[in-house]
Coordinates of C-alpha atoms in Angstrom, one line a residue:
A5 CA -36.0 -8.3 -11.5
Q6 CA -33.4 -9.6 -14.1
S7 CA -30.9 -10.1 -11.1
L8 CA -33.4 -12.3 -9.4
V9 CA -34.1 -14.2 -12.6
D10 CA -30.1 -14.7 -13.0
H11 CA -29.9 -15.8 -9.4
E12 CA -32.6 -18.2 -9.5
Q13 CA -31.0 -20.0 -12.6
L14 CA -27.5 -20.0 -10.7
Y15 CA -28.8 -21.7 -7.6
A16 CA -30.6 -24.2 -9.8
D17 CA -27.3 -24.9 -11.7
C18 CA -25.6 -25.7 -8.3
A19 CA -25.4 -29.2 -6.9
R20 CA -24.7 -27.8 -3.3
L21 CA -24.8 -24.2 -2.1
D22 CA -24.2 -23.4 1.6
G23 CA -24.6 -19.7 1.5
V24 CA -24.8 -16.5 -0.9
F25 CA -22.5 -13.6 0.2
V26 CA -23.9 -10.2 -1.1
P27 CA -21.4 -7.6 -0.6
G28 CA -23.1 -4.2 0.8
G29 CA -20.4 -2.1 -1.2
D30 CA -17.4 -2.1 -3.3
P31 CA -19.4 -2.3 -5.8
G32 CA -22.7 -1.2 -4.8
G33 CA -24.4 2.2 -3.5
N34 CA -27.9 1.2 -3.0
H35 CA -29.3 2.2 0.5
P36 CA -30.0 -0.9 2.8
E37 CA -33.7 -0.1 2.9
L38 CA -33.4 -1.4 -0.5
V39 CA -31.0 -4.1 0.0
M40 CA -32.7 -5.8 2.6
P41 CA -35.9 -6.8 0.8
F42 CA -33.8 -7.8 -2.2
L43 CA -31.8 -10.3 0.0
K44 CA -35.1 -11.4 1.2
D45 CA -36.4 -12.0 -2.4
L46 CA -32.7 -13.6 -3.0
A47 CA -33.5 -16.0 0.0
D48 CA -37.0 -17.1 -1.1
R49 CA -35.4 -18.1 -4.7
L50 CA -32.5 -19.7 -2.8
H51 CA -34.6 -22.0 -0.6
Q52 CA -36.6 -23.4 -3.3
V53 CA -33.5 -25.4 -4.3
H54 CA -31.2 -25.3 -1.4
P55 CA -33.6 -25.1 1.8
Q56 CA -30.7 -24.8 4.4
A57 CA -28.5 -22.2 2.5
K58 CA -28.1 -18.7 4.3
V59 CA -27.8 -15.2 2.9
W60 CA -24.9 -13.2 4.1
L61 CA -24.3 -9.3 3.9
S62 CA -21.4 -7.0 4.3
M63 CA -21.5 -3.3 5.1
Q64 CA -18.6 -2.3 3.3
G65 CA -18.3 1.5 2.9
F66 CA -21.6 1.9 5.1
D67 CA -22.0 5.4 6.9
P68 CA -23.3 5.2 10.3
E69 CA -26.8 6.0 9.3
K70 CA -26.7 2.8 6.9
V71 CA -25.1 0.9 9.6
D72 CA -27.9 1.8 12.1
Y73 CA -30.5 0.9 9.9
V74 CA -29.1 -2.7 9.1
Y75 CA -29.0 -3.6 13.1
R76 CA -32.5 -2.0 13.6
W77 CA -33.9 -4.0 10.6
V78 CA -32.5 -7.1 11.7
E79 CA -33.6 -6.7 15.3
E80 CA -37.3 -5.9 14.2
N81 CA -37.5 -8.7 11.6
Q82 CA -35.3 -11.4 12.9
P83 CA -35.1 -13.3 9.6
A84 CA -34.3 -17.0 9.7
W85 CA -32.7 -16.6 6.1
L86 CA -29.8 -14.4 7.4
G87 CA -26.7 -16.3 8.0
G88 CA -24.9 -13.2 9.6
L89 CA -22.8 -10.4 8.8
V90 CA -19.4 -10.5 6.8
H91 CA -16.6 -8.1 7.9
G92 CA -14.7 -7.0 4.8
P93 CA -12.7 -4.1 3.6
S94 CA -14.2 -0.6 4.9
S95 CA -16.5 -2.5 7.2
P96 CA -17.6 -1.2 10.7
N97 CA -15.4 -2.1 13.6
L98 CA -15.4 -5.9 14.1
A99 CA -15.7 -6.2 17.8
E100 CA -18.4 -3.5 17.5
T101 CA -20.2 -5.7 14.9
R102 CA -20.2 -8.7 17.2
R103 CA -21.5 -6.8 20.0
R104 CA -24.4 -5.1 18.2
L105 CA -25.5 -8.0 16.0
P106 CA -27.9 -10.5 17.9
A107 CA -26.2 -13.6 19.2
R108 CA -28.2 -15.9 16.9
Y109 CA -26.3 -14.4 13.8
A110 CA -22.9 -15.3 12.8
V111 CA -20.0 -13.1 12.0
R112 CA -17.6 -14.0 9.3
H113 CA -14.4 -12.6 8.5
Y114 CA -13.7 -11.6 4.9
P115 CA -9.8 -10.9 5.1
D116 CA -8.0 -9.2 2.3
I117 CA -5.0 -11.5 1.8
T118 CA -4.2 -10.2 -1.9
H119 CA -3.5 -6.6 -2.0
C120 CA -0.5 -4.6 -0.5
V121 CA -1.7 -1.2 -0.8
R122 CA -5.3 0.6 -1.1
C123 CA -6.6 -2.5 0.8
Q124 CA -7.9 -3.6 4.0
Y125 CA -4.8 -5.1 5.3
Q126 CA -1.9 -2.6 4.0
V127 CA 1.7 -3.9 4.2
P128 CA 2.9 -1.6 7.2
W129 CA 5.2 1.2 6.1
W130 CA 6.0 -0.2 2.8
D131 CA 9.0 1.6 1.1
P132 CA 7.7 3.5 -2.0
A133 CA 10.3 1.8 -4.2
F134 CA 8.2 -1.4 -3.8
A135 CA 5.0 0.5 -4.1
C136 CA 6.0 2.0 -7.4
T137 CA 7.1 -1.1 -9.0
L138 CA 5.5 -4.2 -7.5
G139 CA 2.1 -2.4 -6.8
R140 CA -1.1 -3.5 -5.3
E141 CA -1.1 -7.2 -6.5
P142 CA 2.3 -8.9 -6.6
I143 CA 3.6 -12.1 -5.4
N144 CA 3.1 -11.4 -1.4
P145 CA 3.9 -13.8 1.1
T146 CA 3.4 -12.1 4.3
P147 CA 3.0 -15.0 7.0
T148 CA 3.8 -13.6 10.0
Y149 CA 1.5 -10.5 9.3
Q150 CA -1.3 -12.9 8.4
F151 CA -1.1 -14.6 11.8
Q152 CA -1.1 -11.2 13.3
I153 CA -4.3 -10.6 11.7
H154 CA -6.0 -13.9 12.2
N155 CA -5.0 -13.7 15.9
A156 CA -6.3 -10.4 16.5
F157 CA -9.6 -10.9 15.1
A158 CA -10.6 -14.7 15.3
Q159 CA -12.3 -14.1 18.8
Y160 CA -15.2 -12.0 17.2
T161 CA -15.9 -14.4 14.2
N162 CA -17.4 -17.5 13.2
G163 CA -14.5 -18.2 10.6
F164 CA -13.7 -16.5 7.2
L165 CA -13.7 -16.7 3.8
S166 CA -10.5 -15.1 2.4
Y167 CA -10.7 -12.3 -0.2
S168 CA -8.2 -13.4 -3.1
D169 CA -7.7 -12.2 -6.5
G170 CA -5.3 -15.2 -8.0
V171 CA -2.4 -17.4 -7.0
H172 CA 0.3 -14.7 -6.0
D173 CA -1.2 -15.0 -2.4
D174 CA -0.8 -18.6 -2.3
V175 CA 1.3 -18.7 1.0
N176 CA -1.4 -16.5 2.6
K177 CA -4.1 -18.9 1.6
V178 CA -2.2 -21.8 3.3
V179 CA -1.5 -19.8 6.2
W180 CA -5.1 -18.9 6.9
T181 CA -6.4 -22.6 6.2
Q182 CA -4.0 -23.9 8.6
L183 CA -4.9 -21.3 11.4
A184 CA -8.5 -22.1 10.9
W185 CA -7.5 -25.7 11.7
E186 CA -5.2 -24.8 14.5
P187 CA -5.3 -21.2 15.7
R188 CA -2.4 -21.9 18.0
A189 CA -0.2 -23.0 15.1
D190 CA 3.6 -21.9 14.9
V191 CA 4.3 -19.9 11.9
R192 CA 7.6 -21.3 10.8
E193 CA 6.1 -24.9 11.3
V194 CA 3.3 -24.2 9.0
L195 CA 5.7 -22.9 6.3
I196 CA 7.9 -26.0 6.8
D197 CA 4.7 -28.1 6.2
Y198 CA 4.1 -26.1 3.2
S199 CA 7.5 -26.5 1.8
R200 CA 7.7 -30.1 2.6
F201 CA 4.5 -30.7 0.7
F202 CA 5.0 -28.6 -2.3
F203 CA 9.0 -28.7 -2.7
G204 CA 10.1 -31.9 -1.0
P205 CA 11.7 -32.6 2.4
D206 CA 15.2 -32.1 1.3
V207 CA 14.7 -28.2 1.1
A208 CA 11.6 -27.8 3.6
E209 CA 13.3 -25.9 6.7
Q210 CA 15.5 -23.6 4.2
A211 CA 12.4 -23.0 1.9
A212 CA 10.4 -21.9 4.9
D213 CA 13.0 -19.6 6.0
G214 CA 13.5 -18.2 2.5
I215 CA 9.7 -17.3 2.6
L216 CA 10.0 -15.8 5.9
A217 CA 13.1 -13.7 4.6
L218 CA 11.0 -12.6 1.5
E219 CA 8.5 -11.0 3.9
R220 CA 11.6 -9.3 5.8
N221 CA 12.5 -7.8 2.5
W222 CA 9.6 -5.5 2.7
Q223 CA 10.1 -4.3 6.4
G224 CA 11.9 -0.9 6.8
P225 CA 13.8 1.2 4.2
L226 CA 14.9 -0.8 1.3
R227 CA 18.2 1.1 0.7
T228 CA 19.7 -0.1 4.1
N229 CA 18.3 -3.6 4.2
G230 CA 21.1 -5.7 3.4
A231 CA 19.2 -9.0 4.1
V232 CA 17.4 -8.4 0.5
D233 CA 20.9 -9.5 -1.1
A234 CA 21.1 -12.4 1.6
T235 CA 17.6 -13.6 0.7
L236 CA 18.5 -13.7 -2.9
A237 CA 21.5 -15.7 -2.4
L238 CA 19.6 -18.3 -0.3
W239 CA 17.0 -18.8 -3.1
R240 CA 19.8 -19.0 -5.5
D241 CA 21.7 -21.6 -3.5
L242 CA 18.3 -23.6 -3.1
D243 CA 17.5 -23.4 -6.8
S244 CA 21.1 -24.5 -7.8
R245 CA 20.7 -27.9 -5.8
S246 CA 17.1 -28.2 -6.0
Q247 CA 14.6 -30.2 -8.4
P248 CA 11.4 -28.2 -8.0
R249 CA 12.3 -25.7 -10.8
D250 CA 9.1 -26.2 -12.9
N251 CA 7.1 -25.6 -9.7
W252 CA 5.1 -22.6 -10.2
R253 CA 5.2 -22.0 -6.2
W254 CA 8.8 -22.2 -6.6
Q255 CA 9.1 -20.0 -9.5
M256 CA 7.1 -17.2 -7.6
C257 CA 9.6 -17.3 -4.8
L258 CA 12.6 -16.9 -7.2
L259 CA 10.7 -14.1 -9.0
R260 CA 10.3 -12.1 -5.9
A261 CA 13.8 -12.4 -4.6
N262 CA 15.2 -11.4 -7.8
Y263 CA 13.0 -8.6 -8.0
D264 CA 13.3 -7.2 -4.7
A265 CA 17.2 -7.3 -5.2
H266 CA 16.9 -5.6 -8.5
V267 CA 14.7 -2.7 -7.1
R268 CA 17.0 -2.3 -4.2
H269 CA 20.2 -1.9 -6.4
R270 CA 18.3 0.5 -8.7
L271 CA 17.2 2.5 -5.9
I272 CA 20.6 2.9 -4.6
Y273 CA 22.0 3.9 -8.2
E274 CA 19.2 6.0 -9.4
S275 CA 19.2 8.0 -6.0
G276 CA 22.9 8.6 -6.6
L277 CA 22.4 9.7 -10.1
E278 CA 20.0 12.3 -8.9
D279 CA 22.4 13.6 -6.2
Q280 CA 24.9 14.0 -8.9
A281 CA 22.6 15.6 -11.0
N282 CA 21.9 18.3 -8.2
E283 CA 25.5 18.8 -7.9
A284 CA 25.5 19.8 -11.5
L285 CA 22.8 22.3 -11.3
A286 CA 24.8 24.0 -8.4
E287 CA 27.2 25.1 -11.0
A288 CA 24.5 27.0 -12.8
P289 CA 25.7 30.7 -11.9
T290 CA 28.9 30.1 -13.4
R291 CA 28.1 27.8 -16.4
G292 CA 24.7 28.9 -17.1
A293 CA 21.5 27.4 -16.8
D294 CA 20.9 25.7 -20.3
A295 CA 24.4 24.0 -19.9
V296 CA 24.0 22.7 -16.6
V297 CA 20.6 21.4 -17.5
E298 CA 22.1 19.4 -20.5
T299 CA 24.7 18.1 -17.9
A300 CA 22.1 16.8 -15.5
L301 CA 19.8 15.2 -18.0
G302 CA 22.9 13.3 -19.4
I303 CA 23.5 12.0 -15.6
L304 CA 19.8 10.9 -15.1
K305 CA 19.9 9.1 -18.4
R306 CA 22.4 6.7 -17.3
A307 CA 19.7 4.7 -15.6
E308 CA 18.8 3.7 -19.0
T309 CA 21.9 3.7 -20.9
E310 CA 24.2 2.3 -18.2
R311 CA 21.8 -0.2 -16.1
R312 CA 22.9 -1.5 -12.7
R313 CA 22.6 -5.4 -12.5
P314 CA 21.4 -6.1 -15.5
E315 CA 21.5 -10.0 -14.9
L316 CA 18.8 -9.5 -12.5
R317 CA 16.5 -7.8 -14.7
E318 CA 17.4 -10.7 -17.3
R319 CA 16.3 -13.1 -14.7
I320 CA 13.1 -11.5 -13.9
E321 CA 12.0 -11.7 -17.4
E322 CA 12.8 -15.3 -17.7
L323 CA 10.7 -16.3 -14.5
C324 CA 7.8 -14.1 -15.8
E325 CA 7.9 -16.0 -18.9
D326 CA 8.3 -19.4 -17.0
L327 CA 5.4 -18.4 -14.8
F328 CA 3.2 -17.5 -17.8
R329 CA 3.9 -20.9 -19.4
S330 CA 3.4 -22.8 -16.3
I331 CA 0.2 -21.2 -14.8
G332 CA -0.7 -18.5 -17.1
L333 CA 0.7 -15.6 -14.5
Q334 CA 0.0 -12.5 -16.1
T335 CA 2.9 -10.1 -15.2
S336 CA 2.3 -7.7 -17.9
V337 CA -0.5 -6.0 -19.5
E338 CA 0.7 -6.0 -23.2
R339 CA 3.0 -9.1 -22.9
Y340 CA 0.7 -11.6 -20.9
Q341 CA -2.7 -9.7 -21.2
A342 CA -3.0 -9.0 -17.5
S343 CA -6.4 -6.9 -17.0
G344 CA -4.8 -3.7 -15.7
A345 CA -1.6 -2.1 -14.4
E346 CA -2.3 -2.9 -10.7
R347 CA -3.2 -6.5 -11.2
G348 CA 0.2 -7.9 -10.8
A349 CA 1.8 -6.3 -13.9
V350 CA 5.2 -6.1 -12.2
L351 CA 7.2 -6.6 -15.4
D352 CA 5.7 -3.4 -16.8
F353 CA 7.2 -1.6 -13.8
V354 CA 10.4 -3.3 -13.6
D355 CA 12.3 -0.2 -15.0
Y356 CA 10.0 2.4 -13.5
P357 CA 12.3 5.4 -12.4
L358 CA 13.1 5.1 -8.5
N359 CA 14.1 8.8 -8.4
N360 CA 12.7 12.1 -9.8
R361 CA 14.1 11.7 -13.4
W362 CA 10.8 12.1 -15.0
W363 CA 9.7 15.0 -12.8
L364 CA 13.1 16.6 -13.5
E365 CA 12.8 16.1 -17.3
D366 CA 9.5 18.1 -17.4
Q367 CA 10.8 20.8 -15.3
F368 CA 14.0 21.2 -17.2
A369 CA 11.8 21.6 -20.3
E370 CA 9.7 24.4 -18.6
I371 CA 12.9 26.2 -17.4
R372 CA 14.3 26.2 -20.9
K373 CA 11.1 28.3 -21.9
L374 CA 11.6 30.8 -19.3
P375 CA 12.6 34.4 -20.7
S376 CA 15.4 35.5 -18.6
E377 CA 18.6 33.9 -17.1
E378 CA 17.5 35.1 -13.8
E379 CA 14.1 33.1 -13.6
K380 CA 16.0 30.0 -15.0
L381 CA 18.5 30.2 -12.0
T382 CA 15.9 30.7 -9.5
R383 CA 13.8 28.0 -10.5
L384 CA 16.8 25.5 -10.8
E385 CA 18.0 26.5 -7.2
L386 CA 14.6 25.7 -6.1
I387 CA 14.7 22.1 -7.6
R388 CA 18.1 21.5 -6.8
T389 CA 17.5 22.2 -3.0
W390 CA 13.7 20.8 -2.8
E391 CA 14.7 18.3 -0.1
N392 CA 17.7 20.3 1.6
P393 CA 16.1 22.5 4.3
G394 CA 19.1 24.6 4.9
P395 CA 21.4 25.1 7.9
G396 CA 19.4 24.0 11.3
G397 CA 16.2 22.9 9.2
F398 CA 14.8 19.4 9.0
Y399 CA 13.0 17.6 5.8
D400 CA 10.4 14.8 6.1
D401 CA 9.0 12.8 3.1
I402 CA 6.0 12.0 5.2
G403 CA 4.9 8.6 3.4
N404 CA 8.5 7.5 2.9
V405 CA 9.9 5.1 5.8
A406 CA 13.4 6.0 4.7
K407 CA 13.0 9.8 4.4
S408 CA 10.6 10.5 7.5
P409 CA 12.9 10.5 10.7
H410 CA 10.6 13.1 12.5
V411 CA 7.2 11.1 11.8
L412 CA 5.9 9.7 15.1
R413 CA 4.9 6.1 14.8
G414 CA 2.2 4.1 16.7
E415 CA 1.8 0.5 17.7
S416 CA 3.1 -2.4 15.7
P417 CA 1.0 -4.8 13.7
D418 CA 1.2 -7.3 16.8
T419 CA -1.6 -5.0 18.7
D420 CA -2.7 -2.8 15.6
P421 CA -2.8 -4.9 12.5
K422 CA -5.2 -2.7 10.7
M423 CA -2.8 0.3 11.5
I424 CA -5.6 2.5 13.2
R425 CA -3.4 3.7 16.0
N426 CA -0.3 4.1 13.7
Q427 CA -1.3 5.9 10.5
N428 CA 0.1 3.9 7.5
P429 CA 1.0 5.5 4.3
D430 CA -0.9 4.7 1.3
Y431 CA -0.1 5.2 -2.5
W432 CA -2.0 6.1 -5.6
E433 CA -3.1 3.8 -8.4
G434 CA -0.3 2.4 -10.5
G435 CA 0.5 4.1 -13.5
R436 CA 3.3 6.0 -15.1
K437 CA 3.0 9.3 -13.4
R438 CA 5.7 11.9 -13.7
A439 CA 5.2 13.8 -10.4
R440 CA 7.8 13.7 -7.8
Q441 CA 8.1 10.5 -5.8
S442 CA 7.2 12.2 -2.6
W443 CA 3.8 13.2 -3.9
F444 CA 2.8 9.4 -4.8
S445 CA 2.0 8.6 -1.0
K446 CA -1.0 9.7 0.7
M447 CA -1.6 9.4 4.6
D448 CA -4.9 10.0 6.7
W449 CA -2.7 12.4 8.7
P450 CA 0.3 11.0 10.9
I451 CA 0.2 11.0 14.7
G452 CA 2.5 14.1 14.5
L453 CA 6.1 15.1 14.1
R454 CA 8.7 15.7 17.0
Y455 CA 11.8 17.9 16.6
D456 CA 14.3 18.2 19.7
G457 CA 17.4 20.3 20.1
L458 CA 15.9 23.4 18.6
D459 CA 17.6 26.8 19.3
P460 CA 15.1 28.7 21.4
T461 CA 16.5 32.1 20.3
A462 CA 15.9 31.4 16.5
R463 CA 13.1 31.9 14.0
Y464 CA 11.4 28.9 12.5
A465 CA 8.7 28.2 9.9
V466 CA 6.9 25.2 9.0
R467 CA 6.6 24.4 5.2
S468 CA 4.4 21.6 3.8
T469 CA 3.2 20.2 0.2
G470 CA -0.1 18.1 -0.1
F471 CA -3.4 18.8 -1.3
G472 CA -6.4 20.7 0.3
E473 CA -6.4 21.9 3.8
C474 CA -3.6 21.4 6.5
L475 CA -5.3 22.0 9.9
L476 CA -1.7 22.3 11.8
R477 CA -1.1 22.7 15.6
I478 CA 2.2 23.2 17.0
D479 CA 2.5 22.0 20.7
G480 CA -1.3 22.0 20.8
E481 CA -1.7 25.6 19.4
R482 CA -3.7 25.8 16.3
V483 CA -1.6 28.0 13.8
Q484 CA -2.9 29.7 10.5
P485 CA -0.9 29.5 7.0
T486 CA 0.8 32.5 5.9
I487 CA 1.1 30.9 2.4
D488 CA -1.9 28.5 1.8
G489 CA -1.2 26.7 -1.5
K490 CA -3.8 24.0 -2.2
D491 CA -2.9 21.9 -5.1
I492 CA -0.2 19.0 -5.2
G493 CA 3.4 20.5 -5.2
E494 CA 2.2 24.0 -3.8
F495 CA 3.7 25.3 -0.7
K496 CA 1.9 26.3 2.4
E497 CA 3.8 28.0 5.3
F498 CA 3.2 28.6 9.1
Q499 CA 5.4 30.8 11.4
V500 CA 6.1 29.0 14.6
P501 CA 5.2 31.4 17.6
Q502 CA 8.4 32.3 19.6
E503 CA 7.2 31.4 23.0
L504 CA 6.8 27.6 21.9
L505 CA 10.5 27.2 21.5
A506 CA 11.6 28.0 25.0
D507 CA 12.4 24.1 25.9
G508 CA 13.9 23.5 22.3
T509 CA 11.3 21.0 21.3
L510 CA 8.4 21.1 19.1
V511 CA 5.6 18.8 18.4
L512 CA 3.4 19.1 15.4
T513 CA 0.1 17.5 15.2
F514 CA -3.0 17.9 12.8
D515 CA -6.9 18.3 13.1
V516 CA -8.6 16.0 10.5
P517 CA -10.4 18.2 7.9
H518 CA -14.1 17.1 7.9
E519 CA -14.7 16.1 4.2
P520 CA -17.0 13.0 4.4
H521 CA -18.7 14.4 1.2
L522 CA -15.6 13.9 -0.6
N523 CA -14.1 10.8 -2.6
W524 CA -10.8 9.9 -1.0
R525 CA -9.2 11.1 -4.0
Q526 CA -10.2 14.6 -3.4
Q527 CA -9.8 14.5 0.2
S528 CA -7.1 16.8 1.9
R529 CA -3.8 14.9 2.7
L530 CA -0.1 15.8 3.8
T531 CA 2.8 14.6 1.6
E532 CA 6.2 16.5 2.8
L533 CA 7.1 18.8 5.6
W534 CA 10.0 21.2 6.5
L535 CA 10.9 22.7 9.4
L536 CA 12.9 25.9 8.3
R537 CA 15.4 27.8 10.5
R538 CA 14.9 31.3 9.2

């Protein structure tokens, strides 16, 4: 009742109102048997002031029973006040929505152009180094991906209202707006128009290419993406001879170019430090556990005491300050009052470890407390060889595009922009977690893993980490675990049936555990997988 009073006042305060969109979820958990009558009550109050306005509903997070209820209710009541349905994050299939909804009602797209992970349209196979630093809501120009999304779903819709949480998705906003006017527009021409209008004609083409280059920074393994430094060089050159330096759109492009390069150089450097630390641990049998732990800690600490490319970090701080002064962009919770760690607070994660330093420090603290040298050496050897599967073995960090060579990929975003047929890694909420980097990612189970060139006479076992169940099939044959750890970091193991090795090839696939009653945080998932030759 109070909500209706509030709405009535809002409608009276609006000089013009064409529609009211009520998300059916995110937030909200009422059954549509309560929601639909409430929408009618809203419409009655809306039409007293704005008689032509319509009410819209999304079915975000609705299970099949709730979806069926909505279609049945609309079919039976044929409400004149309903504008149609909105396709947002976690909504039913868009093509099915158009098919099942009576033709008199419209379907509106509600595309999430603002988030990178845990969202409707995730960055495809994003390198974990970016996921851990840039997080969910950074400056995110992805023009070609936005074209793919728009063109894949426009045929089912009567237009869109994009889902935005700030200015960081400014390029994506313009792309969608241009496509609404001309669906056959060329992506580069749109960016040239954008750059000419906001930056000036002298730099229009180069700035457009610079924006395309920023999107390319996020494609594939970061460590081997040498184009990241070329992107930074392009923006530095433009900045040195152009005038729009106080332009916040320009500042955002510069911040991304510097941040991406800083992350890449830190990733290379800190990965090397971890390799050196593991080499030091190999000397434990001769030097002693406590001595090598001290050496390894000293090596890992260099990430703080001997920083790589400090001038990039200094420039990032300058640009974050410039953006706060120009438009109040909140890149830090403490310094600039961002509302939360995942809300664009990229400055708070500019030094976030890009190796397993924090996890190793915690492991070393526990090892030092063990009662015997033998126990210490055993634990250190496990840590040192964690990603080393031994002779004839293989290791995959399932959610890491740079460390998952055996994971089968599906279609590209050209034909599968929602990544339904090419399962995409996702990442846990931002925060300063001290777990292994490989445990941050989650997947709705990969298509599979393939191994060729195996020895048909050898014995193999599959080992995995993750959470909950792992319903593994080897060449289509379901196998049961001989070790069945359930928690993060605990091992499961499965013996490979000898007869399946005859052709020297194995394909691993997974049955998806039936867990609709569980929140996604509690649902089973896979993080790492080894094929070990015994």
